[in-house]
Short mmCIF file of C-alpha atoms and ligand atoms in Angstrom, two decimals:
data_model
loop_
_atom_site.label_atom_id
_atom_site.label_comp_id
_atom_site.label_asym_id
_atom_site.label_seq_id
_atom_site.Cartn_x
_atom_site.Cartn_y
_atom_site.Cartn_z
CA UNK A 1379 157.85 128.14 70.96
CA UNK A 1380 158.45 125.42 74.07
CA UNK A 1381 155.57 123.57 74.14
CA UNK A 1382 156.21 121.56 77.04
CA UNK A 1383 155.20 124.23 79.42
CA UNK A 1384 151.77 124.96 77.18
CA UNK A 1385 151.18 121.44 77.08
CA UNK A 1386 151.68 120.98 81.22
CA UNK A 1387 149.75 124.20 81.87
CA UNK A 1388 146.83 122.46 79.90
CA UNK A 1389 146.19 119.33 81.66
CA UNK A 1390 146.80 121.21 84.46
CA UNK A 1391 143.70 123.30 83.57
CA UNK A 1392 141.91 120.27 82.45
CA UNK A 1393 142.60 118.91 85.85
CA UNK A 1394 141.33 121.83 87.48
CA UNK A 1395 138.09 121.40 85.28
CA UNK A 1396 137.40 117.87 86.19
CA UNK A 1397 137.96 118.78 90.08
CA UNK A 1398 135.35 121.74 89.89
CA UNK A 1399 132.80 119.56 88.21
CA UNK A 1400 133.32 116.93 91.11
CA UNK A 1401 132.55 119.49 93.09
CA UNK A 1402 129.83 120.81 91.95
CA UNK A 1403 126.57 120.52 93.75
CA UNK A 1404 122.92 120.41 92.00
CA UNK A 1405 119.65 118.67 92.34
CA UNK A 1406 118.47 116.22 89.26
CA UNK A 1407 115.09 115.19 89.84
CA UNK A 1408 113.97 111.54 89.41
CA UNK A 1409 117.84 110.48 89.24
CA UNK A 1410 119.22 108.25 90.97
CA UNK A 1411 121.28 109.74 93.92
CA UNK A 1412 123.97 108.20 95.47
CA UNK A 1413 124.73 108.28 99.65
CA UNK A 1414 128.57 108.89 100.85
CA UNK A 1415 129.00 104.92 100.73
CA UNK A 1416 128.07 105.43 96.15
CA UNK A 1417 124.55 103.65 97.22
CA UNK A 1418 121.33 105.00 96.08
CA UNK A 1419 119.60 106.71 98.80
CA UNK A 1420 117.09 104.69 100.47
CA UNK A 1421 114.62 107.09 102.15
CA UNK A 1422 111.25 107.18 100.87
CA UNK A 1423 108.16 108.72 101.94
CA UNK A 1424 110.19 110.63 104.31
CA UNK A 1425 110.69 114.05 105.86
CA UNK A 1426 113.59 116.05 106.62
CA UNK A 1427 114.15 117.83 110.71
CA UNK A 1428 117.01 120.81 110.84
CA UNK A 1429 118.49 120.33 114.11
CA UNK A 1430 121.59 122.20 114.97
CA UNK A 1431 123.21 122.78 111.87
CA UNK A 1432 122.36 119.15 110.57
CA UNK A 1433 119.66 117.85 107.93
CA UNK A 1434 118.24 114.60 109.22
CA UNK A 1435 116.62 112.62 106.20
CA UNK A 1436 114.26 110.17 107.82
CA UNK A 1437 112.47 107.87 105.54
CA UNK A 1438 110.75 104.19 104.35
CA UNK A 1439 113.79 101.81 103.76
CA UNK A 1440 112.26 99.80 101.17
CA UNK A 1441 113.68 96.49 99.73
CA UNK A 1442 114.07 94.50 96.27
CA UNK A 1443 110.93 92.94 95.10
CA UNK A 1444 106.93 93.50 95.37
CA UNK A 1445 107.34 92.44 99.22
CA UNK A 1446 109.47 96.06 99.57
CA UNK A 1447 106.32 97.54 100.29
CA UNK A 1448 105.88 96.34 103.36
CA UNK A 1449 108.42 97.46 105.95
CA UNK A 1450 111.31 94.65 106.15
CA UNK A 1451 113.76 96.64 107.89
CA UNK A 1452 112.82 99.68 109.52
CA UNK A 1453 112.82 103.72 108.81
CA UNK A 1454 116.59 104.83 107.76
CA UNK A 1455 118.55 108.13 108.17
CA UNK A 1456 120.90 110.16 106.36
CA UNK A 1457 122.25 113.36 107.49
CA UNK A 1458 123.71 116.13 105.57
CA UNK A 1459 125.41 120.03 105.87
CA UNK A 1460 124.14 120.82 102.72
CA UNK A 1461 121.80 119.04 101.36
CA UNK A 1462 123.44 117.71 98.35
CA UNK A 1463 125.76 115.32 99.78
CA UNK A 1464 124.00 112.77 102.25
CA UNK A 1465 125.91 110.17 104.50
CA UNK A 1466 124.17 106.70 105.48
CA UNK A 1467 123.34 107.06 109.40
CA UNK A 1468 121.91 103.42 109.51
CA UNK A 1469 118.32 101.99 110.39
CA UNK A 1470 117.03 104.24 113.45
CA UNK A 1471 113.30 102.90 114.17
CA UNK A 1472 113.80 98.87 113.27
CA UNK A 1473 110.95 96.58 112.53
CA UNK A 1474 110.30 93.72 115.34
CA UNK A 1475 111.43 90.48 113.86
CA UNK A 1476 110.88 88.37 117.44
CA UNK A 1477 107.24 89.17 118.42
CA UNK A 1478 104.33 88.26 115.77
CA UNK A 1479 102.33 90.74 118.10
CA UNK A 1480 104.08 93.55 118.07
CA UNK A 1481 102.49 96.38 115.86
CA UNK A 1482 105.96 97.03 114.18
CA UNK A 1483 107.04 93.19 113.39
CA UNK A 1484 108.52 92.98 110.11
CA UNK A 1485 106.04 92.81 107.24
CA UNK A 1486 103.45 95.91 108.50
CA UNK A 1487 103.20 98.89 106.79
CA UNK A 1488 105.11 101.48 107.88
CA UNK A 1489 104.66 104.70 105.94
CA UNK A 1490 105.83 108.38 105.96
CA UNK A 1491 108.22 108.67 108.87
CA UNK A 1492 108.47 112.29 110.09
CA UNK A 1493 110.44 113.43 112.89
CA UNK A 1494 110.03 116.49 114.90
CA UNK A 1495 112.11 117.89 117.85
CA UNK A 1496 110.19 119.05 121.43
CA UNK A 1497 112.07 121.66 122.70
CA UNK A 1498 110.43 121.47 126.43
CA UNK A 1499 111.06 117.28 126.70
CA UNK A 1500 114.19 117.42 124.70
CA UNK A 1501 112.82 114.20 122.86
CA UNK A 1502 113.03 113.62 118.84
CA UNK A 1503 109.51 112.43 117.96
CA UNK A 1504 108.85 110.39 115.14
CA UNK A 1505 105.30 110.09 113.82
CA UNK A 1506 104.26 107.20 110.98
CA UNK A 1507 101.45 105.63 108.80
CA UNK A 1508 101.05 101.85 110.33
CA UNK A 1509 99.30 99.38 109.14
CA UNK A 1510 100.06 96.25 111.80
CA UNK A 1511 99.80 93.18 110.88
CA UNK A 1512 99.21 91.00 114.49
CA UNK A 1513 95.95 88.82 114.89
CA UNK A 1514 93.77 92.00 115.96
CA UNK A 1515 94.55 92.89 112.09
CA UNK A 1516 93.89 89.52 110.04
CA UNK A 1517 90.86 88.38 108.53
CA UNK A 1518 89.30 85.43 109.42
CA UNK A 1519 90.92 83.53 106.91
CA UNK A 1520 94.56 84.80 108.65
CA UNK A 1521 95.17 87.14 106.01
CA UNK A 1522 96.52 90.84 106.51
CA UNK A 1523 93.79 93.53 106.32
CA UNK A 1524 96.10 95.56 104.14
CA UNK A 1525 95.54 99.55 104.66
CA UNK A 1526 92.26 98.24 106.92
CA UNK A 1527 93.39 99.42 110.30
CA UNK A 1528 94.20 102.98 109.57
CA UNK A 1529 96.76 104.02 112.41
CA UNK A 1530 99.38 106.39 113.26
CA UNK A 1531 102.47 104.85 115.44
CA UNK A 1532 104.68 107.01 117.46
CA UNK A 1533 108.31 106.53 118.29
CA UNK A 1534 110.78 108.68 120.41
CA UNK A 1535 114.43 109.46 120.94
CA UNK A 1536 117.08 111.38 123.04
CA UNK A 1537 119.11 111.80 119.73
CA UNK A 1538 118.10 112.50 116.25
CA UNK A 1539 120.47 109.66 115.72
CA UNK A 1540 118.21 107.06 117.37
CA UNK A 1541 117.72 104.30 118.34
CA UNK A 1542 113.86 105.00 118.44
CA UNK A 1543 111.97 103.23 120.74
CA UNK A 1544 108.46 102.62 119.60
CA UNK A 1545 105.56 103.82 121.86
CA UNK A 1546 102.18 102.69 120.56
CA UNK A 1547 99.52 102.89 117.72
CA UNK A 1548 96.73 104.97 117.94
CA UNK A 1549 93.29 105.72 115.94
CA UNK A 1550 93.55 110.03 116.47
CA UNK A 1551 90.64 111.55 118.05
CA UNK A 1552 88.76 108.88 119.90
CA UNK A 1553 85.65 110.27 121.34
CA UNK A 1554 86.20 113.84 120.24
CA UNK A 1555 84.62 115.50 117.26
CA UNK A 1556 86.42 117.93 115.46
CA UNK A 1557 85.77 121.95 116.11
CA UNK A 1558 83.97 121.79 112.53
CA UNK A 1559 81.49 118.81 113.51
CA UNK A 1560 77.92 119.56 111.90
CA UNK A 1561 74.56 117.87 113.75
CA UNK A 1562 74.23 114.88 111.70
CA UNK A 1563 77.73 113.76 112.20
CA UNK A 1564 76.14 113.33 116.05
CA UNK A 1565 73.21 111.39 114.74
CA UNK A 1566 73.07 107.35 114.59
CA UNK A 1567 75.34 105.64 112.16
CA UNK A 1568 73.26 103.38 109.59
CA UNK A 1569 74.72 99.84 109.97
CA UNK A 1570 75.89 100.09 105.87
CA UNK A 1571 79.11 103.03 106.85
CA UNK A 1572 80.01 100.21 109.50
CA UNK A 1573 82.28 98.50 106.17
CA UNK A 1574 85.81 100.09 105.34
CA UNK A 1575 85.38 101.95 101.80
CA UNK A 1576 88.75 101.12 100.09
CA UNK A 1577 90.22 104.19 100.16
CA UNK A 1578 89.65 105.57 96.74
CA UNK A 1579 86.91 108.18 95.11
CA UNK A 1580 85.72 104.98 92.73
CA UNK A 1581 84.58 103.22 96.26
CA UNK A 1582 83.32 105.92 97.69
CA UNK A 1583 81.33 107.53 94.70
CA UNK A 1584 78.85 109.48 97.38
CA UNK A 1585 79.99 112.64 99.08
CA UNK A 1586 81.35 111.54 102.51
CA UNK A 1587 78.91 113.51 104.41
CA UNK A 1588 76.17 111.30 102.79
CA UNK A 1589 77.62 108.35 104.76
CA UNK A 1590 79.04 110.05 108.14
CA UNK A 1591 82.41 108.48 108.29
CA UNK A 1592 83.32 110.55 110.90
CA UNK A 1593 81.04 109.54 113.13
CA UNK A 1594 81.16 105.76 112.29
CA UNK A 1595 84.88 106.17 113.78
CA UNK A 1596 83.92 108.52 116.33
CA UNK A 1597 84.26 105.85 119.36
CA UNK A 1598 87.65 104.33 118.24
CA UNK A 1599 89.24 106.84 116.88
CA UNK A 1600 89.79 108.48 113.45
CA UNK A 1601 91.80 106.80 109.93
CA UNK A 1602 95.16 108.17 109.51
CA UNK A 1603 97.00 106.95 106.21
CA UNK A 1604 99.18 109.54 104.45
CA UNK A 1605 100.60 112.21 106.82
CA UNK A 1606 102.61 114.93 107.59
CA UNK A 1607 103.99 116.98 110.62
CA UNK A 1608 104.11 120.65 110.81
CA UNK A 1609 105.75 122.84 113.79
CA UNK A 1610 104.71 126.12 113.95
CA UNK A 1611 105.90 129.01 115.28
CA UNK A 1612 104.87 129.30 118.71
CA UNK A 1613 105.94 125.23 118.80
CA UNK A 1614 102.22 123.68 118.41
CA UNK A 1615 102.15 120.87 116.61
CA UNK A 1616 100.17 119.06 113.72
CA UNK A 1617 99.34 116.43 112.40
CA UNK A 1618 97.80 116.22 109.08
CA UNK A 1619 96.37 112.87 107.44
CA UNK A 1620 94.21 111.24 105.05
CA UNK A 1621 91.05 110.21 106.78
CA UNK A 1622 87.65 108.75 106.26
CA UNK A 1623 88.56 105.82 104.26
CA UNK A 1624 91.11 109.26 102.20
CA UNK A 1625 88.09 110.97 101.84
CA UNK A 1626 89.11 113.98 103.61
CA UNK A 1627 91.77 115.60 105.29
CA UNK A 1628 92.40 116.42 109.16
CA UNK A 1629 94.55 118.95 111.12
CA UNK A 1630 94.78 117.95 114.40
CA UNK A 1631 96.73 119.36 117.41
CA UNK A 1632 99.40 117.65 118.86
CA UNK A 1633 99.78 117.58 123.09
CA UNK A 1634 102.46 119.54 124.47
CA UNK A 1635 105.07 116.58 124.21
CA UNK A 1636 103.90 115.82 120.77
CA UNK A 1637 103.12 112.04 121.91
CA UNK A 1638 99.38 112.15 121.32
CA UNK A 1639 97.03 114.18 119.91
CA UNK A 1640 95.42 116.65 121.79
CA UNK A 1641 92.09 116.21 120.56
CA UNK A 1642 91.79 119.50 118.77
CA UNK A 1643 91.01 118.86 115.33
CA UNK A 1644 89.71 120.28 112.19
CA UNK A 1645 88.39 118.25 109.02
CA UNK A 1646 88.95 120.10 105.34
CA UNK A 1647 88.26 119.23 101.79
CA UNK A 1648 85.47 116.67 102.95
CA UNK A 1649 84.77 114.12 99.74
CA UNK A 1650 88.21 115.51 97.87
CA UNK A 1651 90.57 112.54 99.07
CA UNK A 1652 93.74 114.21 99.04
CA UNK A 1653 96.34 111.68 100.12
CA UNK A 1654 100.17 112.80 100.42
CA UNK A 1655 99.68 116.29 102.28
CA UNK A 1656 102.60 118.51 102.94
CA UNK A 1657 102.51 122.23 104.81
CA UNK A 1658 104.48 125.20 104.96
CA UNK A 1659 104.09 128.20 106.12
CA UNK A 1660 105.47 132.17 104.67
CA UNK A 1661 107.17 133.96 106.54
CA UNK A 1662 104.35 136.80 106.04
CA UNK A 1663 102.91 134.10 107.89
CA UNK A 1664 100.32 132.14 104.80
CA UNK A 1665 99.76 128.19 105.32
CA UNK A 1666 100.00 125.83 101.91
CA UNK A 1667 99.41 122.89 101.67
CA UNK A 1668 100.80 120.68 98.67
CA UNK A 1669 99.09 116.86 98.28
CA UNK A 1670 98.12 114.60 95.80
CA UNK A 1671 95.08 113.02 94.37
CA UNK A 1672 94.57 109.52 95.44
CA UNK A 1673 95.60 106.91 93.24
CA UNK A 1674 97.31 104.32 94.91
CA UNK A 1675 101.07 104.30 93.49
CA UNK A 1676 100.68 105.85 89.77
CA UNK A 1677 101.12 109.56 89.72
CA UNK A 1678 98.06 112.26 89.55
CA UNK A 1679 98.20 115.80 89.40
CA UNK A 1680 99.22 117.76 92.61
CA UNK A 1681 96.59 119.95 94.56
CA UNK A 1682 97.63 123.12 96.45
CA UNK A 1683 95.68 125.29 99.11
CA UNK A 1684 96.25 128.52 101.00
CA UNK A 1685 94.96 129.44 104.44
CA UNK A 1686 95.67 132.67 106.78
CA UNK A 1687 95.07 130.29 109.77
CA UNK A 1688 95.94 127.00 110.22
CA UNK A 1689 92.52 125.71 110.88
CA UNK A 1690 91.26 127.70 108.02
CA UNK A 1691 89.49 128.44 106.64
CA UNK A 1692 91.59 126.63 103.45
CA UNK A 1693 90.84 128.27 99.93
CA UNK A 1694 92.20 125.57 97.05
CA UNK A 1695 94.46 127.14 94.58
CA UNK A 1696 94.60 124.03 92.34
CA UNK A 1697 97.37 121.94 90.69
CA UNK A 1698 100.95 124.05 91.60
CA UNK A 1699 102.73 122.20 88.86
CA UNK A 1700 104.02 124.66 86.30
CA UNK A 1701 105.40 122.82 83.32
CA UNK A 1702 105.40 119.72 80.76
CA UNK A 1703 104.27 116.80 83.12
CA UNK A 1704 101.95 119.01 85.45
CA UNK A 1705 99.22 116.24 85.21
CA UNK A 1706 101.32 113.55 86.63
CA UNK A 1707 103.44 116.10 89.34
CA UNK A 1708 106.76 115.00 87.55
CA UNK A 1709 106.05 111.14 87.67
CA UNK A 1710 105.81 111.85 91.49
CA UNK A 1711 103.95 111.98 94.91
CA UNK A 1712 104.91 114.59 97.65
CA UNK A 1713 105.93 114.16 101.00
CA UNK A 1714 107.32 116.94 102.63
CA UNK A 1715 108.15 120.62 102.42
CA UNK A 1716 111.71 121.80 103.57
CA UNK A 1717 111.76 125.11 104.67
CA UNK A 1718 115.52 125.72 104.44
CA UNK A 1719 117.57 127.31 106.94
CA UNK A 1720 118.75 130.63 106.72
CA UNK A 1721 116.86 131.42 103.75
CA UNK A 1722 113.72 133.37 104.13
CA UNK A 1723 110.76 131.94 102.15
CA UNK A 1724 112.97 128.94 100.46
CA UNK A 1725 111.25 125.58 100.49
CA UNK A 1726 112.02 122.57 98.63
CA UNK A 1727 109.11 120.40 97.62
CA UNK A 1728 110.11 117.01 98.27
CA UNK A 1729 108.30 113.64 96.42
CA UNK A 1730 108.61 110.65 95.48
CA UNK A 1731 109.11 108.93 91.98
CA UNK A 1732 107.67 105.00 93.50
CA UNK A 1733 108.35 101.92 91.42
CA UNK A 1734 105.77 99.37 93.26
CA UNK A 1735 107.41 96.74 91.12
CA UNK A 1736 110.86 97.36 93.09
CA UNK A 1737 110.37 99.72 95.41
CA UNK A 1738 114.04 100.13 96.40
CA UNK A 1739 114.49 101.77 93.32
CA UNK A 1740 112.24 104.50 93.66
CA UNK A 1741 114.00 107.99 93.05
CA UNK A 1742 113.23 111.21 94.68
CA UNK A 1743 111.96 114.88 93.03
CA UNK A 1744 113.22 117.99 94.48
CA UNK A 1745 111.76 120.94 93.40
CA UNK A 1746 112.07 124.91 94.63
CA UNK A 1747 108.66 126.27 95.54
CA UNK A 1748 107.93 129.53 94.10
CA UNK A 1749 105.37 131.20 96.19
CA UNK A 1750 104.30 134.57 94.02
CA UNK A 1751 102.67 137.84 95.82
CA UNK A 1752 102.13 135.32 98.75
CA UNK A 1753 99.26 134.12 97.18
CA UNK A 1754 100.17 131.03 94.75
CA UNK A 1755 102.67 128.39 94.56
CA UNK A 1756 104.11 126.84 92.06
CA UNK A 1757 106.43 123.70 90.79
CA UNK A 1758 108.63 124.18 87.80
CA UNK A 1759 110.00 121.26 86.51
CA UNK A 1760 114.13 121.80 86.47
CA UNK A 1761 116.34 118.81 85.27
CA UNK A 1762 119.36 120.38 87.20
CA UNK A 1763 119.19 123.24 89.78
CA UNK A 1764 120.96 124.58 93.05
CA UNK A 1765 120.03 126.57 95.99
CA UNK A 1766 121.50 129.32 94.37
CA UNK A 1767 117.68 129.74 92.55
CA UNK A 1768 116.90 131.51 96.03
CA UNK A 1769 119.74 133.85 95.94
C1 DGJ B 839 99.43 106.08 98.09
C2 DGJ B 839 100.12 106.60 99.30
O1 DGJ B 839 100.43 107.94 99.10
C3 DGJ B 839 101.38 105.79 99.57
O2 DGJ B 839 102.02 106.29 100.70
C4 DGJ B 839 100.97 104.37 99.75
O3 DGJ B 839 100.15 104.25 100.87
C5 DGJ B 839 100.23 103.88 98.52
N1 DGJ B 839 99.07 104.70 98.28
C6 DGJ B 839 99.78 102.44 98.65
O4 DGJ B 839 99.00 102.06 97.57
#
């Protein structure tokens, strides 16, 4: 037998081989994963808007060192078809590096950038944690108050591309109590709530109620740390944070144009400080929430709720993670659900693997939701998967 034909037909093969497993798409959870330029994607904390047959990936851009916590640079974008491959689109809010003033200059805290499009302005809103760091912020020794302030800033655009151009900071809710207020919450505020509680359970060992948070910030507005933004169908928005010093979670309306809030608000889980939270919604039309426990940047087990209304009431379905590493969600924190398009009830659960130490190495777990009998949710852990698990 000739076995220079055999011989070209196999490394032809082999060839063949090598090109299909370039081309092969999957997920891997916690690894690193490389942009179109081979760089590790930088976009943490972030959320993901479908606009017109585009993902836009909108996150933290974090930086080498300790000091990568603190927002050097700006929130960065990457866009993708199909959600495996992901091409750099550049810095599109940027920190202020002229003007110690501003609430963005570099060195804040600028956390969990979502973006959301308003289909009556035409305008790409982004919404953010910020912590600024101008004089109205420092202590009286000129140091930064750290998480102290508590705000949410709010940037726009024309294009999901950006630029963004930052609007202001606010406290939500000054001056309005939300549709679940209860009498005391009206009454006087003893002068020891007046100090900020630190933002975890082992500072606030007292149910929340005890102390009236909410109405200690009732005049200048309500916390927001950790947060989320969820459209729904009929195009109201949300916003969802940490508040009261963690302690408890709000849902509050956006305004039409999705600039400010529109003072409708509800508080849940009073005294359970969920930080992290994430929504989605069935397409029978059931709300979940996924968010964490509060423990600064180490890991804790997820939490999960289900409501037939968005402003509840909530039932808690407890920790959605399925499999070995349940307790610490997979060595990550969640930050967004991605409903994906096309597909009816797919959603990827989206967190984040942080490495405080170097932040700019954190990593990113991506996980199918399984919702079962509309009911539950739950997180497996894969090392590899597709989005052929929703077929
Ligand atoms: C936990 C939050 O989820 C993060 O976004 C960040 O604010 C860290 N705390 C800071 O300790």
């Amino acid at each position: 037998m000739n076995k220079i034909p055999y011989l070209f037909s196999l490394l032809f093969l082999m060839n063949c081989n090598s090109s299909l497993e370039k081309e092969k798409k999957y997920f891997s959870p916690g690894e690193k994963w490389m942009d179109n330029n081979g760089v590790h994607i930088n976009a943490h904390g972030g959320g993901i808007l479908f606009h017109e047959g585009l993902y836009y990936w909108y996150g933290e851009h974090k930086i080498e060192g300790e000091i990568g916590n603190t927002a050097q640079v700006g929130v960065h974008l990457y866009t993708s078809q199909n959600l495996y491959d992901w091409k750099d689109q550049g810095i599109v809010l940027k920190v202020n590096e002229t003007d110690p003033e501003s609430d963005i200059y570099k060195g804040s805290i600028i956390e969990r950038p979502k973006v959301i499009f308003n289909k009556k302005t035409k305008k790409f809103v982004m919404w953010f944690h910020l912590e600024p760091i101008n004089k109205v912020y420092k202590t009286a020794e000129g140091a930064n108050v750290g998480y102290g302030a508590a705000k949410s800033g709010i940037a726009y655009s024309d294009s999901p591309f950006g630029p963004f151009e930052y609007l202001r900071s606010v406290r939500p809710n000054a001056g309005k109590w939300p549709i679940n207020v209860q009498d005391f919450h009206k009454k006087k505020v003893s002068s020891e709530v007046k100090k900020i509680y630190g933002g975890g359970p082992e500072h606030l060992p007292v149910h929340v109620d005890s102390l009236n948070i909410l109405g200690r910030d009732f005049k200048i507005g309500q916390m927001a740390r950790d947060m989320t933004l969820f459209v729904d169908n009929d195009e109201k928005a949300y916003h969802i944070y940490s508040s009261e010093d963690n302690s408890t979670l709000h849902i509050s309306m956006l305004s039409d144009d999705y600039l400010s809030h529109s003072g409708t608000y509800k508080r849940i889980f009073p005294s359970k400080f969920n930080e992290a939270p994430t929504m989605m919604k069935s397409s029978s039309g059931k709300y979940f929430i996924i968010a964490s426990g509060c423990t600064s940047w180490s890991p804790n087990p997820a939490r999960s709720a289900t409501s037939n209304n968005i402003f509840g009431s909530w039932k808690e379905l407890g920790n959605p993670c399925v499999s070995r590493d349940s307790l610490t969600t997979y060595y990550s924190q969640s930050t967004y659900i991605l409903p994906i398009n096309g597909i009816k009830d797919a959603f990827i659960f989206m967190a984040d693997r942080w490495k405080p130490e170097n932040p700019i190495e954190g990593t990113y777990v991506w996980l199918p939701i399984k919702i079962k009998n509309d009911k539950l949710i739950e997180l497996e852990w894969k090392e590899k998967w597709d989005l052929s698990v929703f077929d």
